[in-house]
Each structure stands twice: as C-alpha cells, then as structure tokens.
mmCIF file of C-alpha atoms in Angstrom:
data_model
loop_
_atom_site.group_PDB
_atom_site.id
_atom_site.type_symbol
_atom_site.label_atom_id
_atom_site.label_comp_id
_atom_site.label_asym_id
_atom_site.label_seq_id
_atom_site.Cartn_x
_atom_site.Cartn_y
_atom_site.Cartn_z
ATOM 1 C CA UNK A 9 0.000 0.000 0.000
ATOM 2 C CA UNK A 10 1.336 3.471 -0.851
ATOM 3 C CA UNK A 11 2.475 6.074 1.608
ATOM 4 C CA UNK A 12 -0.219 8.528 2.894
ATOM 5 C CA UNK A 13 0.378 12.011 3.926
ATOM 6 C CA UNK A 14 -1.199 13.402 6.938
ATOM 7 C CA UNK A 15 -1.440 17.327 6.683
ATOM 8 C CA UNK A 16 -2.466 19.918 9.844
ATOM 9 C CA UNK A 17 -3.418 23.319 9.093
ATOM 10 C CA UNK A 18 -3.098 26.029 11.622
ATOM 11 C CA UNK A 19 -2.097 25.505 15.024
ATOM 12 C CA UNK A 20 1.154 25.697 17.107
ATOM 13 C CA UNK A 21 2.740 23.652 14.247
ATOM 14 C CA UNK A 22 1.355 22.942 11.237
ATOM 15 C CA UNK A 23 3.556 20.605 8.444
ATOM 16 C CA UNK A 24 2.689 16.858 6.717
ATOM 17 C CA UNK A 25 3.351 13.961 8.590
ATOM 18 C CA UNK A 26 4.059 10.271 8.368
ATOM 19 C CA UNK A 27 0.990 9.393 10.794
ATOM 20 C CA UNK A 28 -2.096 10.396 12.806
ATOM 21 C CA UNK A 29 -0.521 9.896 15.637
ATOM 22 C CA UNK A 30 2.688 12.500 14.591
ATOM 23 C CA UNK A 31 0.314 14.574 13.094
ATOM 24 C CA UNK A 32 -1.555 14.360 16.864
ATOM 25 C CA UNK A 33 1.498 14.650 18.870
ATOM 26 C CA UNK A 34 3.058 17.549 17.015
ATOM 27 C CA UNK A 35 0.082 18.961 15.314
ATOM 28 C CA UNK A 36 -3.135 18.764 16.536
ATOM 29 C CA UNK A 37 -3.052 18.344 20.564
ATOM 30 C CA UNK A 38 -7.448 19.488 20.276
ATOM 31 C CA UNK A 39 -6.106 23.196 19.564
ATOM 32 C CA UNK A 40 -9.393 24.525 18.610
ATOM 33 C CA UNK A 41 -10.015 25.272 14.799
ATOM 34 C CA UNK A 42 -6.868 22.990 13.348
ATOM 35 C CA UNK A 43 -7.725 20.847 10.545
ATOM 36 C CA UNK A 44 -5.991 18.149 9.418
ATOM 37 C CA UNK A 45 -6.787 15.426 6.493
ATOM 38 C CA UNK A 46 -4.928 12.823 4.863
ATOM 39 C CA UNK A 47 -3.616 12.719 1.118
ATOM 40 C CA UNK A 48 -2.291 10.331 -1.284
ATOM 41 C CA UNK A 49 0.428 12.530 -2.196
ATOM 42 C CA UNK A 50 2.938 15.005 -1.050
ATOM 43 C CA UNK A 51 1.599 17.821 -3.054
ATOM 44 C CA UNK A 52 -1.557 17.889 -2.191
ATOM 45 C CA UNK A 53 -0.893 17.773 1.349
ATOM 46 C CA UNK A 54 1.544 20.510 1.107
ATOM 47 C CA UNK A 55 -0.930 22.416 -0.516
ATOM 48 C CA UNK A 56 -3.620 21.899 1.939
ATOM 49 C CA UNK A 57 -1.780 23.026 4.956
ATOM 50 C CA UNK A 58 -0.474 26.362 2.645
ATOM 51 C CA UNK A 59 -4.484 26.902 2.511
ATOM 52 C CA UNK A 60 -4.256 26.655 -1.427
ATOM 53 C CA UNK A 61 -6.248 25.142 -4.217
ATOM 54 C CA UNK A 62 -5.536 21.424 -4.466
ATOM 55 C CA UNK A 63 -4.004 19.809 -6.927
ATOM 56 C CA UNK A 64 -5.574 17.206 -9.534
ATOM 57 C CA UNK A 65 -5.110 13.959 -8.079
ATOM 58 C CA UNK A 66 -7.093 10.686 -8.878
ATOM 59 C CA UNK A 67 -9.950 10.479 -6.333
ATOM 60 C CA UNK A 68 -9.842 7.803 -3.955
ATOM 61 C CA UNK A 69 -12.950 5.423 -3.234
ATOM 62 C CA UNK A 70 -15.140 7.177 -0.682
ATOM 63 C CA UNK A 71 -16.216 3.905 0.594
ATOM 64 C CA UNK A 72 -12.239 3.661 1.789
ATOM 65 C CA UNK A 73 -12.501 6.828 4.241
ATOM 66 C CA UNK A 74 -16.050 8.010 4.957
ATOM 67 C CA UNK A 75 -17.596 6.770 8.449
ATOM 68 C CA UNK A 76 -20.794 4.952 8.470
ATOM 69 C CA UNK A 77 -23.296 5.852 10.897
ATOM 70 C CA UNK A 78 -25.553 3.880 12.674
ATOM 71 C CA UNK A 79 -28.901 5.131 11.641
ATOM 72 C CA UNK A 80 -31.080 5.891 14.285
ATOM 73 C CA UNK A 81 -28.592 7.995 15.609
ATOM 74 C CA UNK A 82 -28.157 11.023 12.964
ATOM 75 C CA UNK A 83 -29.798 14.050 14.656
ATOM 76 C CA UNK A 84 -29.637 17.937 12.824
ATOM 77 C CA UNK A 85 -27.624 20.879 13.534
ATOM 78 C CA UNK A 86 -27.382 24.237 11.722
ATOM 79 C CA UNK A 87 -23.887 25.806 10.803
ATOM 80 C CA UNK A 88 -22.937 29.712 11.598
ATOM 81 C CA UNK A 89 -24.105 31.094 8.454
ATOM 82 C CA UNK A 90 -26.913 29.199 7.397
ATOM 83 C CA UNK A 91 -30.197 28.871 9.278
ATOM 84 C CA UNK A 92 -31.495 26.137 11.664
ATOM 85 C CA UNK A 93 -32.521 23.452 10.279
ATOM 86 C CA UNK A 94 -35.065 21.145 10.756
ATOM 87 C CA UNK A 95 -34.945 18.220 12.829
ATOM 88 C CA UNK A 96 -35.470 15.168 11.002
ATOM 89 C CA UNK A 97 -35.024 11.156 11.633
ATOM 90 C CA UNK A 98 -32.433 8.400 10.107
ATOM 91 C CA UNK A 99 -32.326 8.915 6.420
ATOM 92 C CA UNK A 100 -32.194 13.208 7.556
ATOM 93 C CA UNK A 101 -28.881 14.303 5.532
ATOM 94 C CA UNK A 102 -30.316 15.888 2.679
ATOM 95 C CA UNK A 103 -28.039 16.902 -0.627
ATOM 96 C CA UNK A 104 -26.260 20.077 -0.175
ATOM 97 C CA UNK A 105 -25.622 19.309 3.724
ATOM 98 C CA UNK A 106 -22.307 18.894 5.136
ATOM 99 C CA UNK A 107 -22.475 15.652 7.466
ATOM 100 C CA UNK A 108 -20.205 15.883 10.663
ATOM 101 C CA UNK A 109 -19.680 12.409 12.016
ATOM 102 C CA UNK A 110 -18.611 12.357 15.575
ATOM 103 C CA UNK A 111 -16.992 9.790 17.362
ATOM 104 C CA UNK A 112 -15.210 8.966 20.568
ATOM 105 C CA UNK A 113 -13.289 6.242 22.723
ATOM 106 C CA UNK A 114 -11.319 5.232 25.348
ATOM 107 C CA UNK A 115 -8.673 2.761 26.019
ATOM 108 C CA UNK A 116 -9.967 0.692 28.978
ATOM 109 C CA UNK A 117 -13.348 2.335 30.127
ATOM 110 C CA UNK A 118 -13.375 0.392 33.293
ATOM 111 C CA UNK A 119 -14.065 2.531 36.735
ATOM 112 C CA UNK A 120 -12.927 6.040 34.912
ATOM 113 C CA UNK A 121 -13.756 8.237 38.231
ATOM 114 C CA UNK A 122 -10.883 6.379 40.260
ATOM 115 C CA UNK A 123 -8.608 5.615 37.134
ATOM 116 C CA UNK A 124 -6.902 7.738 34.310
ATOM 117 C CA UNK A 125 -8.060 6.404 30.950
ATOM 118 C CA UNK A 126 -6.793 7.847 28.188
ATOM 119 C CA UNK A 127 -9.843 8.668 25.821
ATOM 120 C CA UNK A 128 -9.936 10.950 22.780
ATOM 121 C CA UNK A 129 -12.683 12.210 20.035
ATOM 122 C CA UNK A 130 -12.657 12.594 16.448
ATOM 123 C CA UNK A 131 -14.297 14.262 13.636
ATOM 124 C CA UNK A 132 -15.205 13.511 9.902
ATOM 125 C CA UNK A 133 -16.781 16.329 8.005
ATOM 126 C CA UNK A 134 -18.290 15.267 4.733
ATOM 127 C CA UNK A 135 -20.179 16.498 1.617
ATOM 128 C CA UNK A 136 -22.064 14.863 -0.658
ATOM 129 C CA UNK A 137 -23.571 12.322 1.935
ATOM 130 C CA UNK A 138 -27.285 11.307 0.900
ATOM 131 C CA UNK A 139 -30.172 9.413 3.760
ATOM 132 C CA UNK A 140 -28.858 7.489 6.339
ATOM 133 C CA UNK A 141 -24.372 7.690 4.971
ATOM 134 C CA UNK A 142 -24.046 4.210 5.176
ATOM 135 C CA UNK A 143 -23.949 3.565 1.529
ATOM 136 C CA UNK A 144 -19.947 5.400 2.081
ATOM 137 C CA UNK A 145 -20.941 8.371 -0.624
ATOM 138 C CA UNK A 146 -19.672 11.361 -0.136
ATOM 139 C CA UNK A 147 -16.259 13.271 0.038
ATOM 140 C CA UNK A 148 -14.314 13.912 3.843
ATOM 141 C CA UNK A 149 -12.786 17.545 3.435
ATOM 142 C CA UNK A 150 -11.994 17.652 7.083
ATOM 143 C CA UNK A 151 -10.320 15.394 9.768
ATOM 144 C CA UNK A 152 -10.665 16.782 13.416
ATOM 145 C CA UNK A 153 -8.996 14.861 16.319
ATOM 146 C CA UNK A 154 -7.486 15.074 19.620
ATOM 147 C CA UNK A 155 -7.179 14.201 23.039
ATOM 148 C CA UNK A 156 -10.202 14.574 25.883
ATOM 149 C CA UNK A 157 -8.665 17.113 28.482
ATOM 150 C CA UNK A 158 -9.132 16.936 32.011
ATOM 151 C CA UNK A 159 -7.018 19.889 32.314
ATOM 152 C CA UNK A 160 -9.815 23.184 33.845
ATOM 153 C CA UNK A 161 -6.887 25.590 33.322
ATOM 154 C CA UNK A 162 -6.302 24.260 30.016
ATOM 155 C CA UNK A 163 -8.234 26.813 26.737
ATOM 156 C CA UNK A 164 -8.914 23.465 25.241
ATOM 157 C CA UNK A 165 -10.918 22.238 28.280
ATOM 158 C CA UNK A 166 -14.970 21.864 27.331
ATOM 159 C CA UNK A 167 -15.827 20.432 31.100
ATOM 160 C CA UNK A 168 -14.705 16.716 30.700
ATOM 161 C CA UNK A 169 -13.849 15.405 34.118
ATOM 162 C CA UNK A 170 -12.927 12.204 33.500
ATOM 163 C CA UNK A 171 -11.644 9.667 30.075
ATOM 164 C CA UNK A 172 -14.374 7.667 29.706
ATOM 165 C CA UNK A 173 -16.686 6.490 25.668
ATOM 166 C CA UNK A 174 -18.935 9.130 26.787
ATOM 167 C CA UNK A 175 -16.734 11.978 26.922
ATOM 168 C CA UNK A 176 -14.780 11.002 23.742
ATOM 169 C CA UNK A 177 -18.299 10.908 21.933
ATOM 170 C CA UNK A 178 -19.572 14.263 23.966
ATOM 171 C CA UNK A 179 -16.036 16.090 23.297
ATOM 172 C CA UNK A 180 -16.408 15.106 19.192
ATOM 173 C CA UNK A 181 -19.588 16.514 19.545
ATOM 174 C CA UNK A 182 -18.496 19.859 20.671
ATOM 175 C CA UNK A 183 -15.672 20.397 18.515
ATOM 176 C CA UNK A 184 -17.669 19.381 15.236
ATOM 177 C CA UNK A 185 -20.554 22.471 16.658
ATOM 178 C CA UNK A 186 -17.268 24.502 17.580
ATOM 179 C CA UNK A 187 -16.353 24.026 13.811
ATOM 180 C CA UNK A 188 -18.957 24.803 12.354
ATOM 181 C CA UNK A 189 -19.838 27.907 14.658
ATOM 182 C CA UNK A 190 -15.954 29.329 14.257
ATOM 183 C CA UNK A 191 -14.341 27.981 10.746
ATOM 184 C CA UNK A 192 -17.273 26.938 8.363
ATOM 185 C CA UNK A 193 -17.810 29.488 6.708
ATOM 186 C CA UNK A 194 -19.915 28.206 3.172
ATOM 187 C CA UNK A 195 -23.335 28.912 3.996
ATOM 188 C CA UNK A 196 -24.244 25.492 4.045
ATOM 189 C CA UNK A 197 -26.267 23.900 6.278
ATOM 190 C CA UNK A 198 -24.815 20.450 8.042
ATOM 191 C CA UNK A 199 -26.248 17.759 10.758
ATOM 192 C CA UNK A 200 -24.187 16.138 13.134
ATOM 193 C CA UNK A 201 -23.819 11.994 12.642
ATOM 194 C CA UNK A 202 -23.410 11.083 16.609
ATOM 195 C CA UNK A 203 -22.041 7.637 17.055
ATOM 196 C CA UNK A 204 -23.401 7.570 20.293
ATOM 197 C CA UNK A 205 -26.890 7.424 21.266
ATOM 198 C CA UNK A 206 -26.031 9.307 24.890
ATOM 199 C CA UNK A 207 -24.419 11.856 23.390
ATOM 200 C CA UNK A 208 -27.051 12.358 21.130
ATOM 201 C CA UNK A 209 -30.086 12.420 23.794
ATOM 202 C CA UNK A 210 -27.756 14.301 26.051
ATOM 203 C CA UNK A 211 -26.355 16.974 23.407
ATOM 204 C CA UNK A 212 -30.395 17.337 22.201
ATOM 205 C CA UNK A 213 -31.983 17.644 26.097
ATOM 206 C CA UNK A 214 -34.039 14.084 25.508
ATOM 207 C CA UNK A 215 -32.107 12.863 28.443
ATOM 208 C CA UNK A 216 -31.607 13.588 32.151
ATOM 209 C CA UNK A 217 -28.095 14.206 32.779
ATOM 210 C CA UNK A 218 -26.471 12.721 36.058
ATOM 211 C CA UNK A 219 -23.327 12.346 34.849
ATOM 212 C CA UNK A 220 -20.802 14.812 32.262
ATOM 213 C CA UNK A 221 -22.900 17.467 33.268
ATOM 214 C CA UNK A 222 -20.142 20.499 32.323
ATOM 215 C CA UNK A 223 -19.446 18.785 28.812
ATOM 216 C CA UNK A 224 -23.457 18.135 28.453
ATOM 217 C CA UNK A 225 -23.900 21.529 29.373
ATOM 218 C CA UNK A 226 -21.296 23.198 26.834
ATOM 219 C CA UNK A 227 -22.276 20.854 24.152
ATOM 220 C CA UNK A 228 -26.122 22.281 24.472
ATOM 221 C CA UNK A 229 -25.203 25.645 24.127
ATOM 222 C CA UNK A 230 -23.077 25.003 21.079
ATOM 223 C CA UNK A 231 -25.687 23.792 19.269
ATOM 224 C CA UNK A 232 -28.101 26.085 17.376
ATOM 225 C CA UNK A 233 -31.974 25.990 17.817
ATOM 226 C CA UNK A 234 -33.456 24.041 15.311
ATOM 227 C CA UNK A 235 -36.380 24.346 14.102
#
C-alpha cells in the first residue's frame, strides 16, 4: 500500500506527517479550529496546509474513508451562516448538507472516576452524503482529532472530568458544533452523525443528565436551535 500524507493546518505547528498519531502529537493536541486530512500525495498535502487550491489527483474510493453511521442515531444541527434546520429522523442528511460524524473512545473504560483512561474524540466532516451515509458516498474535506482534556486551566478544556466512551463521543460533539460555529464558513447547512446514542439524547436535552454534566452543558449551548 502506498504512503499517505497526513497534513495539519493552523495551530502551534502545522507541516505533513508520516501518521495520525505524529500529526496528533506535534500537530493537533485538540487546539481549537486545526484541521488536518490525509492525502495520497505530497503535493496535495503541502498544498492543503499552505491553505491553497488542491491539486488534480485521482480520487480515492469514498467507501475507503467516509464513516458509516448507525442510523437511528443522525440528529440535525445548523452551521454559523446558514439557518437552523429542521430536525429530522435516520435517512435526515439531505443533498447540499455537510455531514459531521462524531466519534469517541477510550482505552480501557473500566471505573474512569478512580482511574486515568486515556480517551480521545474525532471528527469527519463530509459532503455529498445522501439518507442514512451508510452507503460510504460522499467526500471527507476535514479530519478533526485530539485528546479529551481533564485539564480546567487548560483553553482546550470543554468540562470533561474524566476519560471515559462518553466523553470522547460528547467532546467530538463539541468540537464538530465549535467548527462549524468558528471555521465553516460556506453557507451550508450540516447535521451532526453522533455515534453515540447518549451523546445524542444528552447533546439534544431528551435525556436527564447525572453524569458529564459540564461537557453536556457546553455541548447544548453550542448547538443552534433548530427548528
């Protein structure tokens, strides 16, 4: 299998790299408003992270790097400059949208409020995604990712207290509303793809929260009302 090229624009230090996790460790670190995307070649990686037009390249099967949701669980959200949508049910992305899939996990999961697991979220953003997005059409244009910080003094913090699924899925949440609130800037209208049916009920108020209640609380008011 050929080389891929993993490119992060913006942030403390933005360059290609070898891997996600380089691009991660040296890139990323969930500095708000980074992207970062993969590439089958050098030059158009380069010329992602220079925030120039990209190159012709042969396009690579979208069933080989969009995320399939599980039905049920796709839920609508409006982007900065376009208005709320409406809320609609499994087959609700609609041509035109931009689908943010969300996603989250952590290594272990066992009794997280008296251990440190290591968890971390991740974003795919996606155009050109039609129903339910598990046919695999479509075309990612971003790649979000980082780690879930426990850190309060930390600008990155959104309220996560402990590494646990939830707050992977909850913290992917947030950064794919922060994205689209601070750095989408088409017009377009998108709906968030959660993975997780808790972060869903919890992000849209369908579910009492005892638990995550600072993350539950600052994914809410990220997300726009929709009609």
């Amino acid at each position: 299998m050929p080389p891929f090229f993993y490119a992060v624009r913006g942030g403390p230090t933005p360059g290609v790299y070898a891997s996600w996790d380089e691009a991660c460790k040296h890139g990323a670190q969930g500095v708000h408003g980074v992207q970062q995307k993969k590439f089958a070649s050098r030059a158009e990686a380069d010329a992602f992270v220079r925030n120039s037009p990209m190159p012709a390249a042969a396009p690579v099967p979208a069933s080989a790097q969009v995320p399939r949701p599980r039905p049920a669980q796709t839920a609508a959200a409006a982007s900065s400059s376009s208005a709320a949508t409406s809320s609609r049910g499994a087959a609700g992305i609609v041509a035109g949208e931009l689908a943010c899939f969300t996603d989250g996990a952590c290594k272990g999961n066992n009794h997280v409020a008296l251990n440190v697991c290591p968890a971390g979220w991740g974003v795919a953003v996606v155009e050109d995604a039609e129903g339910d997005g598990a046919s695999g059409a479509g075309r990612l244009i971003v790649e979000l990712f980082g780690p879930v910080c426990l850190d309060s003094g930390s600008p990155h913090f959104l309220g996560a207290e402990v590494g646990s699924n939830n707050t992977g899925e909850l913290s992917a949440v947030c950064e794919a509303l922060h994205w689209l609130a601070h750095v989408e800037r088409s017009g377009r209208s998108a709906v968030i793809c959660y993975d997780s049916e808790y972060a869903a009920n919890q992000t849209l108020g369908q579910q009492k929260t005892n638990k995550n209640k600072a993350l539950v609380a600052r994914a809410q008011a990220l997300r726009p009302p929709v009609e």
